[in-house]
Amino acid sequence: MERGRSAPLRLVRRRGDGPETTDLIYRDTGAFEEARSHVLTEGTWAGELTQFTKDGCEVAIEGSWTLMRDSQGRPQSILAINTDITEKKKLRAQIALAQRMEGLGTLAGGIAHDFNNILTAVMGNIGLAQLCIPSDHNAQKNLAIASSACTRAGELVQRILTFSRCPENQRIPLLLQPVVEEALQLLRSTLPAMIDLRMSWAPDIPAILADASQIHQIIMNLATNASHAMADHGTLTVRLEPVSLDVPLAGASAELPPGRYAKLSVEDTGCGMNGSTLAHILEPFFTTKAPGRGTGLGLAVVHGIVKDHGGAIVVTSRPGAGTKFEIYFPAVDIRTAAKTALPLAEPPLGRGERILYVDDEASILALSKHILEGCGYRVAGFTDPLDALRAFQTTPDEFDAVLTDFAMPQFSGLELAESILRIRSTIPVVLMSGHLRPEDRQTAQRLGLREILRKPSSVGEMVYALGRLFGRPAKND
Ligand SMILES: Nc1ncnc2c1ncn2[C@@H]1O[C@H](COP(=O)(O)OP(=O)(O)OP(=O)(O)O)[C@@H](O)[C@H]1O
Ligand SMILES: [Mg+2]
């Protein structure tokens, strides 16, 4: 009996019979026997079985079997039509995965949107506090740290959206060490006290083309897994070193061509993994953790990021002997490249310009209004974009600029911008958004929007953007 063909099967097995072909080709002879007895009693059988090919490969088959009878009606043979559905099943699994990822994307999008609004409120209040206290006050330092943590949180939300929707390339040449150190600093407080965190940085690690938040995500995921694997105590070692490959290197999911790489290793002394766990760890939703404890997405995210960066992951692990993740990032061809911090500048102040400000989140609107008014602008705020449009229609010349949120129910920021620009094409419009799809970005460009601010944006970013609109750049811009 072969795949895709029909062939008669032996009806019954006698005691002492030698091995049959069916014993060799069916992985689960129990399931095969069940199908055979079903066809003998019912006359037909339809279902799926697993077979082995001659060279030992596993194939899934869909069988449709019929009992053949002789002229007296006695069972004579089974006509089995088996179709190889291995590829079909793989495709089905891929579609199911894609659907699950889509569901996750929608969920992540919803959470990210709300989370961005919360972050905007936190950042706005930090900004307000910064403006309210003298610039040499001791608390300024804490507020600056809190603000940069919020920025990082905002970037992570972006990454979640990127992972489940459309990636936008934000990679720049950077040195890994400061980024890894910063991530570990954040992480240290969350690790159990008995976990010894060791770091080792080799000299001359080449710069790579990367996105700092994604590097953060890699560290966070690997270190969190390591910490779970070690329970309360153990050693977590994070290393960076330069590597030159003369021959290709096979990673867990990709092969690296010869060349120069920056290698990041995260090694733990935890429980380790057996071969069958190891074979699946990069798959989305694969987890050995109890329900509710892990989603199985941590390493899938790491894998996605590393793949996007043109790198590869090598995993070494043995039960009871700990685990080592080695991540190779291709070097960029420059000697040193570091992410330059934004220059600190004195915010440009307004001179009574009138701003139409639209955000469906009342708390953000109130806060932004307060801040902008404190910076010398006059603000007409609306939570309903249609009210805002009506106000603009009535007195279009009363406004000098429009700042609008993008994601609003019923009428999006882009629709509002389009309607406003139709009334007065020269009014500068700034769009604020937590996540813009490339097509929305294109629409924004086509409409001629002056700036797109990412939400959550700091008070500074909003004030600087207005400064630019009115030709008043910050002092050392
Ligand atoms: N350092 C490690 N030591 C031992 N096992 C690990 C280690 N890292 C990952 N694993 C195994 O790989 C599985 C998948 O890891 P992954 O990070 O993708 O998901 P998770 O940690 O289970 O859940 P999530 O990260 O979504 O909360 C884990 O459940 C665990 O079995
Ligand atoms: Mg994890």
Short mmCIF file of C-alpha atoms and ligand atoms in Angstrom, two decimals:
data_model
loop_
_atom_site.label_atom_id
_atom_site.label_comp_id
_atom_site.label_asym_id
_atom_site.label_seq_id
_atom_site.Cartn_x
_atom_site.Cartn_y
_atom_site.Cartn_z
CA MET A 1 0.00 0.00 0.00
CA GLU A 2 1.57 3.26 -1.05
CA ARG A 3 0.85 6.89 -0.73
CA GLY A 4 -1.55 8.29 -3.27
CA ARG A 5 -2.39 4.84 -4.65
CA SER A 6 -4.88 2.20 -3.83
CA ALA A 7 -3.88 -1.31 -2.74
CA PRO A 8 -5.55 -4.30 -1.07
CA LEU A 9 -4.77 -4.85 2.64
CA ARG A 10 -4.68 -8.19 4.50
CA LEU A 11 -8.02 -8.62 6.23
CA VAL A 12 -6.99 -10.39 9.42
CA ARG A 13 -3.72 -11.15 11.12
CA ARG A 14 -2.99 -14.69 12.19
CA ARG A 15 -1.01 -15.66 15.25
CA GLY A 16 2.61 -16.34 14.28
CA ASP A 17 2.42 -14.21 11.14
CA GLY A 18 5.75 -12.47 10.47
CA PRO A 19 6.00 -8.70 10.31
CA GLU A 20 3.79 -7.19 7.67
CA THR A 21 4.61 -4.23 5.45
CA THR A 22 2.04 -2.34 7.47
CA ASP A 23 4.11 -2.88 10.63
CA LEU A 24 7.01 -1.16 8.94
CA ILE A 25 5.18 1.74 7.38
CA TYR A 26 2.70 2.64 10.09
CA ARG A 27 4.18 4.49 13.00
CA ASP A 28 1.33 3.61 15.32
CA THR A 29 0.27 0.08 14.46
CA GLY A 30 -2.46 0.33 17.11
CA ALA A 31 -4.16 3.11 15.16
CA PHE A 32 -3.77 1.08 11.99
CA GLU A 33 -5.37 -2.01 13.61
CA GLU A 34 -8.24 0.14 14.84
CA ALA A 35 -8.85 1.42 11.31
CA ARG A 36 -8.68 -2.13 9.93
CA SER A 37 -11.20 -3.52 12.42
CA HIS A 38 -13.48 -0.50 11.79
CA VAL A 39 -13.54 -1.19 8.06
CA LEU A 40 -14.25 -4.89 8.74
CA THR A 41 -17.28 -4.13 10.89
CA GLU A 42 -18.60 -0.99 9.17
CA GLY A 43 -17.52 -1.57 5.59
CA THR A 44 -15.69 1.75 5.28
CA TRP A 45 -13.16 3.86 7.20
CA ALA A 46 -11.92 7.39 6.71
CA GLY A 47 -9.32 9.17 8.81
CA GLU A 48 -5.71 10.17 9.31
CA LEU A 49 -2.70 7.99 10.05
CA THR A 50 1.04 8.51 10.29
CA GLN A 51 3.36 6.50 8.05
CA PHE A 52 7.09 6.07 7.64
CA THR A 53 8.64 6.25 4.19
CA LYS A 54 11.42 3.88 3.08
CA ASP A 55 14.07 6.41 4.13
CA GLY A 56 12.53 6.88 7.57
CA CYS A 57 10.68 10.17 7.01
CA GLU A 58 7.35 10.65 8.69
CA VAL A 59 4.35 11.47 6.49
CA ALA A 60 0.75 12.16 7.39
CA ILE A 61 -1.83 10.37 5.26
CA GLU A 62 -5.54 10.78 4.80
CA GLY A 63 -7.10 7.36 4.15
CA SER A 64 -10.40 6.36 2.60
CA TRP A 65 -10.81 2.59 2.87
CA THR A 66 -13.57 0.31 1.58
CA LEU A 67 -14.19 -3.36 2.31
CA MET A 68 -14.32 -5.41 -0.89
CA ARG A 69 -16.54 -8.55 -0.92
CA ASP A 70 -16.60 -11.57 -3.18
CA SER A 71 -19.64 -12.68 -5.18
CA GLN A 72 -21.08 -14.41 -2.06
CA GLY A 73 -20.76 -11.24 -0.04
CA ARG A 74 -17.81 -12.49 2.03
CA PRO A 75 -15.09 -9.95 2.94
CA GLN A 76 -12.21 -10.37 0.54
CA SER A 77 -9.90 -7.39 0.75
CA ILE A 78 -9.73 -3.73 1.70
CA LEU A 79 -9.35 -1.13 -0.98
CA ALA A 80 -7.27 1.60 0.63
CA ILE A 81 -6.84 5.00 -0.99
CA ASN A 82 -4.25 6.97 0.93
CA THR A 83 -3.26 10.54 0.15
CA ASP A 84 -0.13 12.24 1.48
CA ILE A 85 -1.36 15.30 3.36
CA THR A 86 1.92 16.20 5.10
CA GLU A 87 2.29 19.53 3.28
CA LYS A 88 -1.41 20.30 3.64
CA LYS A 89 -1.15 19.73 7.41
CA LYS A 90 1.93 21.94 7.66
CA LEU A 91 0.13 24.67 5.78
CA ARG A 92 -2.91 24.26 8.04
CA ALA A 93 -0.66 24.60 11.11
CA GLN A 94 0.95 27.70 9.63
CA ILE A 95 -2.43 29.28 8.95
CA ALA A 96 -3.55 28.45 12.49
CA LEU A 97 -0.37 30.03 13.85
CA ALA A 98 -0.84 33.09 11.65
CA GLN A 99 -4.41 33.43 12.94
CA ARG A 100 -3.25 33.12 16.53
CA MET A 101 -0.57 35.73 15.89
CA GLU A 102 -3.17 38.01 14.33
CA GLY A 103 -5.37 37.61 17.40
CA LEU A 104 -2.41 38.37 19.58
CA GLY A 105 -1.62 41.40 17.44
CA THR A 106 -5.11 42.79 17.94
CA LEU A 107 -4.88 42.15 21.67
CA ALA A 108 -1.43 43.69 21.88
CA GLY A 109 -2.64 46.66 19.86
CA GLY A 110 -5.48 47.28 22.29
CA ILE A 111 -3.29 46.95 25.35
CA ALA A 112 -0.56 49.07 23.82
CA HIS A 113 -2.99 51.84 22.98
CA ASP A 114 -4.27 52.06 26.57
CA PHE A 115 -0.80 51.61 27.97
CA ASN A 116 0.49 54.46 25.83
CA ASN A 117 -2.19 56.73 27.20
CA ILE A 118 -1.19 55.84 30.74
CA LEU A 119 2.45 56.47 29.90
CA THR A 120 1.58 59.79 28.34
CA ALA A 121 -0.11 60.83 31.56
CA VAL A 122 2.89 59.68 33.62
CA MET A 123 5.39 61.42 31.35
CA GLY A 124 3.30 64.55 31.22
CA ASN A 125 3.14 64.75 34.99
CA ILE A 126 6.86 64.18 35.26
CA GLY A 127 7.37 66.99 32.76
CA LEU A 128 5.09 69.25 34.75
CA ALA A 129 6.95 68.46 37.96
CA GLN A 130 10.22 69.24 36.17
CA LEU A 131 8.87 72.64 35.15
CA CYS A 132 7.46 73.35 38.60
CA ILE A 133 10.61 72.85 40.64
CA PRO A 134 13.89 74.77 40.31
CA SER A 135 16.31 73.29 37.77
CA ASP A 136 18.94 72.70 40.49
CA HIS A 137 16.51 70.82 42.78
CA ASN A 138 17.74 67.39 43.93
CA ALA A 139 14.58 65.72 42.63
CA GLN A 140 15.34 66.81 39.02
CA LYS A 141 17.71 63.85 38.70
CA ASN A 142 15.04 61.37 39.85
CA LEU A 143 12.49 62.91 37.54
CA ALA A 144 14.90 62.63 34.61
CA ILE A 145 15.47 58.93 35.40
CA ALA A 146 11.71 58.34 35.70
CA SER A 147 11.17 60.11 32.40
CA SER A 148 13.81 58.03 30.61
CA ALA A 149 12.29 54.82 32.05
CA CYS A 150 8.93 55.93 30.62
CA THR A 151 10.54 56.53 27.24
CA ARG A 152 11.96 53.03 27.37
CA ALA A 153 8.55 51.61 28.33
CA GLY A 154 7.02 53.46 25.40
CA GLU A 155 9.61 51.96 23.10
CA LEU A 156 8.88 48.49 24.42
CA VAL A 157 5.20 48.95 23.67
CA GLN A 158 6.26 49.88 20.15
CA ARG A 159 8.22 46.64 19.97
CA ILE A 160 5.20 44.58 20.99
CA LEU A 161 3.29 46.21 18.18
CA THR A 162 6.19 45.68 15.82
CA PHE A 163 6.37 42.02 16.69
CA SER A 164 2.73 41.40 16.02
CA ARG A 165 2.11 43.82 13.17
CA CYS A 166 4.43 45.58 10.76
CA PRO A 167 8.05 46.12 11.63
CA GLU A 168 9.45 49.55 11.04
CA ASN A 169 13.15 49.74 10.70
CA GLN A 170 14.73 51.88 13.38
CA ARG A 171 18.19 50.38 13.39
CA ILE A 172 21.21 52.58 13.80
CA PRO A 173 24.90 51.76 14.24
CA LEU A 174 25.46 51.18 17.93
CA LEU A 175 27.83 49.69 20.44
CA LEU A 176 26.27 46.85 22.36
CA GLN A 177 28.01 47.35 25.67
CA PRO A 178 26.25 50.50 26.96
CA VAL A 179 22.87 49.13 25.87
CA VAL A 180 23.46 45.74 27.52
CA GLU A 181 24.76 47.41 30.67
CA GLU A 182 21.71 49.62 30.86
CA ALA A 183 19.37 46.64 30.42
CA LEU A 184 21.18 44.68 33.12
CA GLN A 185 21.02 47.63 35.47
CA LEU A 186 17.24 47.68 35.09
CA LEU A 187 17.09 43.93 35.45
CA ARG A 188 19.28 43.56 38.52
CA SER A 189 16.61 44.79 40.91
CA THR A 190 14.16 42.18 39.65
CA LEU A 191 16.51 39.22 40.03
CA PRO A 192 16.41 37.17 43.26
CA ALA A 193 19.17 38.30 45.62
CA MET A 194 20.97 34.95 45.55
CA ILE A 195 21.53 35.10 41.81
CA ASP A 196 25.03 36.27 41.12
CA LEU A 197 25.10 38.48 38.03
CA ARG A 198 28.47 38.55 36.29
CA MET A 199 29.41 40.63 33.30
CA SER A 200 32.40 40.48 31.07
CA TRP A 201 33.15 42.79 28.15
CA ALA A 202 35.97 41.91 25.80
CA PRO A 203 37.81 44.84 24.17
CA ASP A 204 37.16 45.86 20.56
CA ILE A 205 33.61 44.59 20.20
CA PRO A 206 32.49 45.79 16.77
CA ALA A 207 29.51 48.11 16.37
CA ILE A 208 26.36 46.57 14.96
CA LEU A 209 23.31 47.89 13.17
CA ALA A 210 20.59 47.50 15.76
CA ASP A 211 17.68 48.92 17.62
CA ALA A 212 18.53 49.57 21.26
CA SER A 213 15.03 48.69 22.55
CA GLN A 214 15.14 45.38 20.77
CA ILE A 215 18.51 44.59 22.33
CA HIS A 216 16.88 45.40 25.68
CA GLN A 217 14.11 42.97 24.87
CA ILE A 218 16.58 40.21 24.07
CA ILE A 219 18.41 40.69 27.36
CA MET A 220 15.19 40.87 29.36
CA ASN A 221 13.80 37.68 27.85
CA LEU A 222 17.00 35.65 28.11
CA ALA A 223 17.77 36.80 31.63
CA THR A 224 14.21 36.22 32.82
CA ASN A 225 14.28 32.67 31.43
CA ALA A 226 17.68 32.10 33.06
CA SER A 227 16.41 33.37 36.37
CA HIS A 228 13.37 31.04 36.19
CA ALA A 229 15.66 28.12 35.33
CA MET A 230 17.84 28.83 38.37
CA ALA A 231 14.94 29.37 40.79
CA ASP A 232 16.55 31.17 43.75
CA HIS A 233 20.26 30.86 43.32
CA GLY A 234 22.91 30.45 40.67
CA THR A 235 25.15 32.48 38.42
CA LEU A 236 24.03 34.48 35.44
CA THR A 237 26.91 35.46 33.19
CA VAL A 238 26.53 37.97 30.39
CA ARG A 239 29.43 38.39 27.99
CA LEU A 240 30.23 40.40 24.92
CA GLU A 241 33.08 39.46 22.62
CA PRO A 242 34.20 39.95 19.04
CA VAL A 243 34.14 36.87 16.81
CA SER A 244 35.61 36.30 13.36
CA LEU A 245 34.15 33.35 11.49
CA ASP A 246 36.31 31.78 8.79
CA VAL A 247 33.73 29.12 7.96
CA PRO A 248 29.91 29.27 8.11
CA LEU A 249 28.37 28.66 11.51
CA ALA A 250 25.11 26.78 11.95
CA GLY A 251 22.77 28.51 14.38
CA ALA A 252 19.54 27.18 15.88
CA SER A 253 17.56 28.55 12.97
CA ALA A 254 19.94 30.20 10.54
CA GLU A 255 23.39 29.73 9.11
CA LEU A 256 25.86 32.57 9.41
CA PRO A 257 28.26 33.32 6.59
CA PRO A 258 31.93 33.88 7.45
CA GLY A 259 32.63 37.42 8.69
CA ARG A 260 32.95 39.61 11.78
CA TYR A 261 30.37 39.46 14.51
CA ALA A 262 29.63 40.83 17.95
CA LYS A 263 28.66 37.91 20.17
CA LEU A 264 26.36 38.32 23.15
CA SER A 265 26.22 35.32 25.49
CA VAL A 266 23.82 34.79 28.34
CA GLU A 267 24.70 31.76 30.42
CA ASP A 268 23.02 30.32 33.50
CA THR A 269 23.67 27.53 35.93
CA GLY A 270 20.01 26.51 35.99
CA CYS A 271 18.09 23.31 35.30
CA GLY A 272 19.07 23.06 31.62
CA MET A 273 16.96 21.40 28.93
CA ASN A 274 16.67 18.03 27.30
CA GLY A 275 16.88 17.54 23.55
CA SER A 276 13.15 17.51 22.91
CA THR A 277 12.58 20.80 24.75
CA LEU A 278 15.59 22.34 23.04
CA ALA A 279 14.17 21.46 19.62
CA HIS A 280 11.09 23.63 20.18
CA ILE A 281 12.14 26.59 22.30
CA LEU A 282 12.11 29.14 19.47
CA GLU A 283 8.57 28.29 18.43
CA PRO A 284 5.87 30.76 19.39
CA PHE A 285 3.68 29.52 22.25
CA PHE A 286 6.07 26.72 23.19
CA THR A 287 6.40 26.74 26.96
CA THR A 288 7.07 24.22 29.69
CA LYS A 289 5.70 26.59 32.29
CA ALA A 290 2.40 26.09 34.06
CA PRO A 291 -0.65 27.72 32.43
CA GLY A 292 -0.67 31.39 33.25
CA ARG A 293 3.05 31.37 34.05
CA GLY A 294 4.48 31.69 30.56
CA THR A 295 3.11 32.47 27.13
CA GLY A 296 5.99 30.82 25.28
CA LEU A 297 6.59 34.02 23.34
CA GLY A 298 9.83 35.19 24.97
CA LEU A 299 12.22 33.27 22.77
CA ALA A 300 10.01 33.63 19.70
CA VAL A 301 10.41 37.38 20.10
CA VAL A 302 14.17 37.01 20.60
CA HIS A 303 14.36 34.84 17.51
CA GLY A 304 12.36 37.34 15.43
CA ILE A 305 14.59 40.21 16.49
CA VAL A 306 17.84 38.31 15.87
CA LYS A 307 16.60 37.23 12.45
CA ASP A 308 15.68 40.84 11.59
CA HIS A 309 19.20 41.87 12.55
CA GLY A 310 20.72 39.28 10.22
CA GLY A 311 22.12 37.32 13.16
CA ALA A 312 21.77 33.83 14.57
CA ILE A 313 21.28 32.09 17.90
CA VAL A 314 23.30 29.13 19.15
CA VAL A 315 21.91 27.34 22.19
CA THR A 316 23.85 24.87 24.32
CA SER A 317 22.11 23.11 27.17
CA ARG A 318 22.07 19.89 29.13
CA PRO A 319 19.66 18.80 31.84
CA GLY A 320 21.13 19.83 35.18
CA ALA A 321 24.10 21.56 33.58
CA GLY A 322 22.73 24.99 32.74
CA THR A 323 22.09 26.75 29.46
CA LYS A 324 24.04 29.11 27.24
CA PHE A 325 22.48 31.33 24.58
CA GLU A 326 24.97 32.83 22.15
CA ILE A 327 23.71 35.51 19.82
CA TYR A 328 25.75 36.64 16.85
CA PHE A 329 25.17 40.08 15.36
CA PRO A 330 26.89 41.01 12.09
CA ALA A 331 29.43 43.83 12.60
CA VAL A 332 28.94 47.12 10.75
CA ASP A 333 31.87 48.49 8.97
CA ILE A 334 32.71 51.44 11.18
CA ARG A 335 35.15 51.61 14.03
CA THR A 336 33.02 53.15 16.67
CA ALA A 337 29.44 54.21 16.48
CA ALA A 338 27.44 55.18 19.49
CA LYS A 339 23.93 56.34 19.91
CA THR A 340 24.18 60.03 20.57
CA ALA A 341 21.91 61.38 23.20
CA LEU A 342 19.55 64.14 22.24
CA PRO A 343 21.16 67.48 23.02
CA LEU A 344 19.65 69.16 26.01
CA ALA A 345 18.23 72.45 25.02
CA GLU A 346 16.08 75.10 26.57
CA PRO A 347 12.52 74.61 25.39
CA PRO A 348 11.30 77.29 23.00
CA LEU A 349 8.33 79.19 24.43
CA GLY A 350 5.19 80.22 22.62
CA ARG A 351 4.02 83.79 22.06
CA GLY A 352 0.34 83.35 22.52
CA GLU A 353 -0.19 81.23 19.38
CA ARG A 354 -3.58 79.49 19.30
CA ILE A 355 -3.51 75.70 19.23
CA LEU A 356 -6.40 73.39 18.42
CA TYR A 357 -5.63 70.31 20.51
CA VAL A 358 -7.58 67.06 20.03
CA ASP A 359 -7.28 63.85 22.09
CA ASP A 360 -10.14 61.56 23.02
CA GLU A 361 -8.44 60.83 26.34
CA ALA A 362 -9.63 63.61 28.65
CA SER A 363 -6.76 63.24 31.12
CA ILE A 364 -4.14 63.63 28.37
CA LEU A 365 -5.98 66.57 26.90
CA ALA A 366 -6.17 68.33 30.28
CA LEU A 367 -2.52 67.71 30.98
CA SER A 368 -1.28 68.81 27.56
CA LYS A 369 -3.44 71.92 27.68
CA HIS A 370 -1.99 72.78 31.05
CA ILE A 371 1.58 72.27 29.83
CA LEU A 372 1.18 74.15 26.56
CA GLU A 373 -0.53 77.05 28.28
CA GLY A 374 2.33 77.07 30.78
CA CYS A 375 4.69 77.34 27.82
CA GLY A 376 2.99 80.39 26.37
CA TYR A 377 0.37 78.97 24.01
CA ARG A 378 -3.39 79.41 24.00
CA VAL A 379 -5.16 76.08 23.71
CA ALA A 380 -8.67 75.09 22.61
CA GLY A 381 -8.97 71.44 23.64
CA PHE A 382 -11.45 68.85 22.35
CA THR A 383 -12.00 65.19 23.20
CA ASP A 384 -14.40 64.80 20.25
CA PRO A 385 -12.72 65.30 16.86
CA LEU A 386 -16.04 66.26 15.27
CA ASP A 387 -16.52 69.05 17.81
CA ALA A 388 -12.97 70.15 17.02
CA LEU A 389 -13.79 70.20 13.29
CA ARG A 390 -16.93 72.24 13.92
CA ALA A 391 -14.93 74.75 15.96
CA PHE A 392 -12.40 75.03 13.15
CA GLN A 393 -15.10 75.38 10.49
CA THR A 394 -16.67 78.25 12.41
CA THR A 395 -13.46 80.23 12.87
CA PRO A 396 -10.65 78.76 10.78
CA ASP A 397 -8.45 81.82 11.15
CA GLU A 398 -8.61 81.69 14.93
CA PHE A 399 -6.00 78.92 15.01
CA ASP A 400 -2.28 78.87 14.32
CA ALA A 401 -1.67 75.10 14.56
CA VAL A 402 -3.47 71.81 15.12
CA LEU A 403 -2.19 68.99 17.33
CA THR A 404 -4.23 65.82 17.06
CA ASP A 405 -4.14 62.28 18.36
CA PHE A 406 -4.31 59.62 15.64
CA ALA A 407 -6.36 56.75 17.10
CA MET A 408 -9.79 58.06 18.02
CA PRO A 409 -13.15 56.33 17.72
CA GLN A 410 -15.35 57.34 14.77
CA PHE A 411 -12.99 59.92 13.26
CA SER A 412 -9.26 59.37 13.10
CA GLY A 413 -6.62 62.05 13.43
CA LEU A 414 -5.84 61.66 9.73
CA GLU A 415 -9.48 62.18 8.74
CA LEU A 416 -9.62 65.25 10.95
CA ALA A 417 -6.38 66.57 9.46
CA GLU A 418 -7.69 66.03 5.94
CA SER A 419 -10.94 67.89 6.68
CA ILE A 420 -9.11 70.74 8.36
CA LEU A 421 -6.58 71.07 5.55
CA ARG A 422 -9.43 71.19 3.04
CA ILE A 423 -10.74 74.27 4.86
CA ARG A 424 -7.32 75.92 5.30
CA SER A 425 -4.49 74.22 3.46
CA THR A 426 -1.70 76.22 5.11
CA ILE A 427 -2.44 75.45 8.74
CA PRO A 428 0.34 73.35 10.28
CA VAL A 429 -0.95 70.02 11.60
CA VAL A 430 0.95 67.71 13.94
CA LEU A 431 -0.17 64.11 14.39
CA MET A 432 0.50 62.20 17.60
CA SER A 433 0.36 58.44 17.52
CA GLY A 434 1.34 55.36 19.46
CA HIS A 435 1.62 53.27 16.33
CA LEU A 436 1.30 54.23 12.71
CA ARG A 437 1.09 51.66 9.94
CA PRO A 438 3.25 52.46 6.94
CA GLU A 439 0.14 53.25 4.89
CA ASP A 440 -1.02 55.76 7.55
CA ARG A 441 2.43 57.31 7.49
CA GLN A 442 2.14 57.65 3.71
CA THR A 443 -1.27 59.29 4.05
CA ALA A 444 0.19 61.69 6.60
CA GLN A 445 2.95 62.58 4.15
CA ARG A 446 0.54 62.96 1.26
CA LEU A 447 -1.62 65.32 3.31
CA GLY A 448 1.48 67.35 4.12
CA LEU A 449 1.32 66.98 7.91
CA ARG A 450 4.19 68.90 9.43
CA GLU A 451 5.30 66.49 12.14
CA ILE A 452 4.45 63.06 13.49
CA LEU A 453 5.07 62.74 17.21
CA ARG A 454 5.24 59.35 18.76
CA LYS A 455 3.00 58.78 21.77
CA PRO A 456 3.88 58.89 24.57
CA SER A 457 5.97 61.93 23.87
CA SER A 458 7.56 64.01 26.54
CA VAL A 459 6.49 67.56 27.25
CA GLY A 460 9.77 68.59 25.67
CA GLU A 461 9.07 66.83 22.37
CA MET A 462 5.68 68.50 22.03
CA VAL A 463 7.06 71.93 22.90
CA TYR A 464 10.07 71.50 20.60
CA ALA A 465 7.78 70.43 17.76
CA LEU A 466 5.71 73.59 18.20
CA GLY A 467 8.93 75.61 18.40
CA ARG A 468 9.97 74.20 15.04
CA LEU A 469 6.55 74.96 13.54
CA PHE A 470 6.79 78.59 14.54
CA GLY A 471 10.43 78.93 13.51
CA ARG A 472 11.69 79.05 17.05
CA PRO A 473 14.13 76.18 17.44
CA ALA A 474 15.61 75.33 20.83
CA LYS A 475 18.75 77.34 21.68
CA ASN A 476 21.29 74.65 20.83
CA ASP A 477 19.15 72.75 18.32
N1 LIG B 1 17.66 29.41 30.29
C1 LIG B 1 16.78 28.41 30.18
N2 LIG B 1 16.94 27.27 30.92
C2 LIG B 1 16.06 26.23 30.81
N3 LIG B 1 14.98 26.25 30.00
C3 LIG B 1 14.77 27.34 29.25
C4 LIG B 1 15.66 28.47 29.30
N4 LIG B 1 15.20 29.39 28.42
C5 LIG B 1 14.08 28.89 27.87
N5 LIG B 1 13.81 27.66 28.36
C6 LIG B 1 12.70 26.77 27.95
O1 LIG B 1 12.13 27.30 26.76
C7 LIG B 1 10.73 27.52 26.94
C8 LIG B 1 10.30 28.67 26.08
O2 LIG B 1 10.87 29.90 26.54
P1 LIG B 1 10.13 31.26 26.21
O3 LIG B 1 10.92 32.35 26.83
O4 LIG B 1 9.88 31.32 24.75
O5 LIG B 1 8.73 31.09 26.90
P2 LIG B 1 8.36 31.07 28.46
O6 LIG B 1 9.52 31.59 29.26
O7 LIG B 1 7.89 29.70 28.77
O8 LIG B 1 7.17 32.08 28.52
P3 LIG B 1 7.25 33.69 28.36
O9 LIG B 1 8.67 34.06 28.04
O10 LIG B 1 6.35 34.01 27.21
O11 LIG B 1 6.79 34.21 29.63
C9 LIG B 1 10.56 27.70 28.42
O12 LIG B 1 9.26 27.38 28.85
C10 LIG B 1 11.59 26.72 28.98
O13 LIG B 1 11.11 25.41 28.96
MG MG B 2 10.48 33.42 28.71
#
